[in-house]
Coordinates of C-alpha atoms and ligand atoms in Angstrom, one line a residue:
X290 CA 51.3 -9.1 58.2
X291 CA 54.6 -9.1 60.2
X292 CA 54.8 -5.3 59.6
X293 CA 52.1 -4.5 62.1
X294 CA 53.7 -6.3 65.0
X295 CA 57.0 -4.9 64.0
X296 CA 55.7 -1.3 64.2
X297 CA 53.9 -2.1 67.5
X298 CA 57.2 -3.4 69.0
X299 CA 59.0 -0.3 67.7
X300 CA 56.4 2.0 69.3
X301 CA 56.5 0.2 72.6
X302 CA 60.3 -0.1 72.6
X303 CA 61.1 3.5 71.7
X304 CA 58.2 5.8 71.9
X305 CA 60.5 8.8 72.6
X306 CA 62.2 8.5 69.2
X307 CA 58.9 8.5 67.3
X308 CA 57.4 11.1 69.6
X309 CA 60.4 13.3 69.1
X310 CA 61.0 12.8 65.4
X311 CA 58.3 15.3 64.2
X312 CA 59.0 18.1 66.7
X313 CA 62.7 17.7 66.1
X314 CA 62.4 17.9 62.3
X315 CA 60.2 21.0 62.7
X316 CA 62.6 22.6 65.1
X317 CA 65.6 21.9 62.8
X318 CA 63.6 23.1 59.7
X319 CA 62.6 26.3 61.4
X320 CA 66.1 27.1 62.6
X321 CA 67.6 26.4 59.2
X322 CA 65.1 28.7 57.7
X323 CA 65.9 31.4 60.3
X324 CA 69.6 31.1 59.5
X325 CA 68.6 32.0 55.9
X326 CA 66.5 34.9 57.0
X327 CA 63.1 33.2 56.6
X328 CA 60.7 33.3 59.6
X329 CA 57.7 31.0 59.4
X330 CA 54.4 31.9 61.3
X331 CA 54.5 28.5 63.1
X332 CA 55.6 24.9 63.0
X333 CA 52.4 23.9 61.1
X334 CA 53.4 26.2 58.3
X335 CA 56.2 23.7 57.4
X336 CA 53.6 20.9 57.0
X337 CA 51.2 23.1 55.0
X338 CA 54.0 24.2 52.7
X339 CA 53.7 20.9 50.7
X340 CA 50.1 21.7 49.9
X341 CA 50.6 25.3 48.6
X342 CA 48.9 26.1 45.3
X343 CA 49.8 29.8 45.1
X344 CA 52.9 31.7 46.3
X345 CA 52.4 35.5 46.6
X346 CA 55.4 37.7 46.9
X347 CA 55.6 41.3 48.2
X348 CA 57.7 43.4 45.9
X349 CA 59.6 46.1 47.8
X350 CA 62.2 44.5 50.1
X351 CA 61.1 41.0 49.3
X352 CA 61.6 40.4 45.5
X353 CA 63.7 43.6 45.3
X354 CA 66.7 44.5 47.4
X355 CA 64.7 47.1 49.3
X356 CA 67.7 49.4 49.1
X357 CA 66.8 51.5 46.1
X358 CA 69.2 53.9 44.4
X359 CA 67.9 57.3 43.9
X360 CA 68.2 57.7 40.2
X361 CA 66.6 61.1 39.7
X362 CA 65.6 63.9 42.0
X363 CA 63.5 66.7 40.6
X364 CA 62.4 68.4 43.7
X365 CA 63.2 70.7 46.7
X366 CA 65.5 68.1 48.2
X367 CA 65.8 69.3 51.7
X368 CA 62.1 69.3 52.4
X369 CA 61.4 65.9 50.8
X370 CA 64.2 64.3 52.7
X371 CA 63.5 65.9 56.0
X372 CA 59.9 64.6 56.0
X373 CA 61.2 61.0 55.5
X374 CA 63.5 61.1 58.5
X375 CA 60.9 59.5 60.8
X376 CA 59.7 56.8 58.4
X377 CA 60.5 53.1 58.7
X378 CA 59.9 52.5 55.0
X379 CA 62.8 51.2 52.9
X380 CA 62.1 53.9 50.4
X381 CA 62.3 56.6 53.1
X382 CA 65.6 55.1 54.4
X383 CA 67.2 55.3 51.0
X384 CA 66.1 58.8 50.5
X385 CA 67.6 59.8 53.8
X386 CA 70.8 57.9 53.1
X387 CA 71.1 59.6 49.8
X388 CA 70.8 63.0 51.5
X389 CA 73.5 62.0 54.1
X390 CA 75.8 60.9 51.2
X391 CA 75.2 64.1 49.3
X392 CA 75.7 66.2 52.4
X393 CA 72.2 67.7 52.2
X394 CA 71.4 69.3 55.6
X395 CA 68.2 67.8 57.0
X396 CA 65.8 70.4 58.3
X397 CA 63.6 69.6 61.3
X398 CA 60.0 68.8 60.5
X399 CA 57.1 68.4 63.0
X400 CA 53.8 66.6 63.1
X401 CA 55.1 63.6 61.2
X402 CA 52.4 61.1 60.2
X403 CA 53.0 57.9 58.2
X404 CA 50.3 57.0 55.7
X405 CA 50.6 53.3 55.3
X406 CA 51.1 52.1 51.7
X407 CA 51.0 55.7 50.4
X408 CA 53.7 58.0 52.0
X409 CA 54.2 60.5 54.7
X410 CA 52.9 63.8 55.9
X411 CA 54.8 66.4 57.9
X412 CA 55.0 70.1 58.6
X413 CA 58.1 72.2 57.8
X414 CA 58.3 76.0 58.5
X415 CA 54.5 76.1 58.8
X416 CA 54.0 74.5 55.4
X417 CA 52.4 71.1 54.9
X418 CA 54.6 68.5 53.1
X419 CA 53.3 65.4 51.5
X420 CA 55.7 62.8 50.1
X421 CA 54.4 59.7 48.5
X422 CA 52.7 57.9 45.6
X423 CA 50.6 59.3 42.8
X424 CA 47.7 57.8 44.5
X425 CA 48.4 59.8 47.7
X426 CA 48.5 63.0 45.6
X427 CA 45.2 62.1 43.8
X428 CA 43.5 61.4 47.2
X429 CA 44.7 64.8 48.4
X430 CA 43.4 66.6 45.3
X431 CA 46.9 67.6 44.1
X432 CA 47.3 68.0 40.4
X433 CA 50.0 65.9 38.8
X434 CA 49.4 66.4 35.1
X435 CA 52.6 68.6 34.8
X436 CA 54.8 65.6 35.6
X437 CA 52.8 62.9 33.9
X438 CA 55.3 62.2 31.1
X439 CA 58.3 62.0 33.5
X440 CA 56.3 59.6 35.7
X441 CA 55.5 57.3 32.8
X442 CA 59.1 57.3 31.7
X443 CA 60.5 56.4 35.1
X444 CA 57.8 53.8 35.8
X445 CA 58.4 52.1 32.5
X446 CA 62.0 51.8 33.6
X447 CA 60.8 49.9 36.6
X448 CA 61.4 52.8 39.0
X449 CA 59.3 53.7 41.9
X450 CA 58.2 57.3 41.7
X451 CA 57.6 59.4 44.8
X452 CA 55.9 62.8 44.5
X453 CA 56.5 65.8 46.7
X454 CA 53.9 68.5 47.4
X455 CA 54.2 71.6 49.5
X456 CA 51.0 73.1 50.7
X457 CA 49.1 71.1 48.1
X458 CA 51.3 72.2 45.2
X459 CA 53.4 69.6 43.5
X460 CA 57.0 70.6 43.8
X461 CA 58.8 67.6 42.4
X462 CA 59.4 63.9 42.0
X463 CA 62.0 61.4 43.2
X464 CA 62.6 58.3 41.1
X465 CA 64.1 55.2 42.8
X466 CA 65.4 52.1 41.2
X467 CA 65.1 49.1 43.4
X468 CA 66.7 46.2 41.6
X469 CA 65.5 42.6 42.0
X470 CA 67.5 40.4 44.4
X471 CA 70.0 38.3 42.5
X472 CA 68.3 35.0 43.4
X473 CA 64.6 36.1 43.0
X474 CA 64.2 34.9 39.4
X475 CA 65.7 31.4 40.2
X476 CA 63.4 31.1 43.2
X477 CA 60.4 32.0 41.1
X478 CA 61.4 29.5 38.4
X479 CA 61.8 26.7 40.9
X480 CA 58.4 27.3 42.4
X481 CA 56.8 27.3 38.9
X482 CA 58.5 24.0 38.2
X483 CA 56.8 22.6 41.3
X484 CA 53.5 23.6 39.8
X485 CA 53.0 26.5 42.2
X486 CA 51.4 29.7 40.8
X487 CA 53.6 32.7 41.5
X488 CA 52.1 36.2 42.0
X489 CA 53.3 39.6 43.1
X490 CA 51.4 42.0 45.4
X491 CA 52.5 45.6 45.8
X492 CA 51.4 49.0 46.9
X493 CA 53.5 50.5 44.1
X494 CA 52.0 51.7 40.8
X495 CA 50.8 49.5 38.0
X496 CA 53.5 50.4 35.5
X497 CA 56.5 49.9 37.8
X498 CA 55.0 46.7 39.1
X499 CA 54.5 45.5 35.5
X500 CA 58.1 46.1 34.6
X501 CA 59.4 44.2 37.7
X502 CA 57.0 41.3 37.1
X503 CA 58.1 41.0 33.5
X504 CA 61.8 41.1 34.5
X505 CA 61.1 38.2 37.0
X506 CA 58.7 36.2 34.8
X507 CA 55.8 36.6 37.2
X508 CA 52.6 36.0 35.3
X509 CA 50.2 37.7 37.6
X510 CA 50.5 40.8 39.8
X511 CA 48.3 43.1 41.8
X512 CA 49.5 46.8 42.0
X513 CA 48.3 49.9 43.9
X514 CA 47.1 47.8 46.8
X515 CA 46.9 49.3 50.3
X516 CA 48.0 47.2 53.3
X517 CA 44.3 46.2 54.1
X518 CA 43.6 45.4 50.5
X519 CA 46.6 43.0 50.4
X520 CA 44.9 40.7 53.0
X521 CA 41.6 40.9 51.0
X522 CA 43.5 39.6 47.9
X523 CA 44.9 36.7 50.0
X524 CA 41.4 35.8 51.1
X525 CA 40.2 35.8 47.5
X526 CA 43.1 33.6 46.3
X527 CA 42.4 31.1 49.1
X528 CA 39.3 30.1 47.3
X529 CA 41.6 28.5 44.7
X530 CA 43.8 26.7 47.2
X531 CA 46.3 27.1 50.0
X532 CA 48.3 30.4 49.7
X533 CA 51.8 31.2 51.0
X534 CA 52.6 34.9 51.3
X535 CA 56.2 36.0 51.4
X536 CA 56.8 39.5 52.6
X537 CA 59.1 41.7 54.7
X538 CA 56.4 42.8 57.1
X539 CA 56.5 46.5 56.0
X540 CA 52.9 47.3 54.9
X541 CA 52.2 43.6 54.3
X542 CA 51.7 42.3 57.9
X543 CA 47.9 41.9 57.5
X544 CA 48.4 39.7 54.3
X545 CA 51.1 37.7 56.1
X546 CA 48.6 36.9 58.9
X547 CA 45.8 36.0 56.5
X548 CA 47.8 33.6 54.4
X549 CA 48.0 29.9 55.1
X550 CA 51.8 30.0 55.3
Ligands
ADP660 P1 55.2 47.5 48.5 O1 53.9 46.8 48.6 O2 55.9 47.4 47.2 O3 56.2 47.0 49.6 P2 54.2 49.8 50.0 O4 52.8 49.3 50.2 O5 55.1 49.8 51.2 O6 55.0 49.1 48.8 O7 54.2 51.3 49.4 C1 53.4 51.6 48.3 C2 53.8 53.0 47.7 O8 53.5 54.0 48.6 C3 55.3 53.1 47.4 O9 55.7 52.6 46.1 C4 55.5 54.6 47.5 O10 55.1 55.2 46.3 C5 54.5 55.0 48.6 N1 55.1 55.1 49.9 C6 54.9 54.3 51.0 N2 55.7 54.7 52.0 C7 56.4 55.8 51.6 C8 57.3 56.7 52.3 N3 57.7 56.6 53.5 N4 57.8 57.7 51.5 C9 57.4 57.9 50.3 N5 56.5 57.1 49.6 C10 56.0 56.1 50.3
MG661 MG1 57.3 45.6 51.3

């Protein structure tokens, strides 16, 4: 019974300390996270974090380094690279970097358009260039059967495959190996130990996603998902409990907004 008066006295005597404790803890927590490269949506996210049932990770740039190595290029290099010059995507950046390193001269393209979660479109010397996923090629009615075996081989090795088409004719493929971040597996294991379900969400193809998920011990993954589809999946998962989405903001912003944390 003496506890209640004791707390009452404490509240009357030093309301500031109690009033400040929560915001201070949140501020310190948020700035510590920011120092480690993690940005939360808001202060309430920190409180919600304790009630998370599912943690969904973006693949490219979040679980992986986001600085893929070009492992194989089977294409008209200059054109493919030139059309990636204006793209913000980590895949595009590494293709351009590869060109700079290999001293490939970058031609100028016009009419650049980014197709979120699929690739890019540009015009070079009057020709239409498409650079992107198999899905992009299928959507544009471009035949990819001739490279199917190469695609399967690269994807089984966990490589992201990018196809290049010139005036609706497939002219080559680029394979990129984006290795997982060194601490990704440990982070996933720790979450699992806490009883949190870990999943991966990616716009990349099923086979590449599967290889990465197996490497990282992720039980469930969603592949071939466009940016808008990513937020639909979060909505669906929220029926099972609170969901945290961890992403780098490139093609996953709608999902980051939709998630609880
Ligand atoms: P993730 O969800 O893994 O971060 P994205 O949704 O950003 O992947 O992209 C999905 C797929 O679309 C990529 O694996 C790639 O095949 C293709 N893609 C997206 N942007 C580009 C680009 N700028 N150049 C080439 N391909 C791209
Ligand atoms: Mg990403």
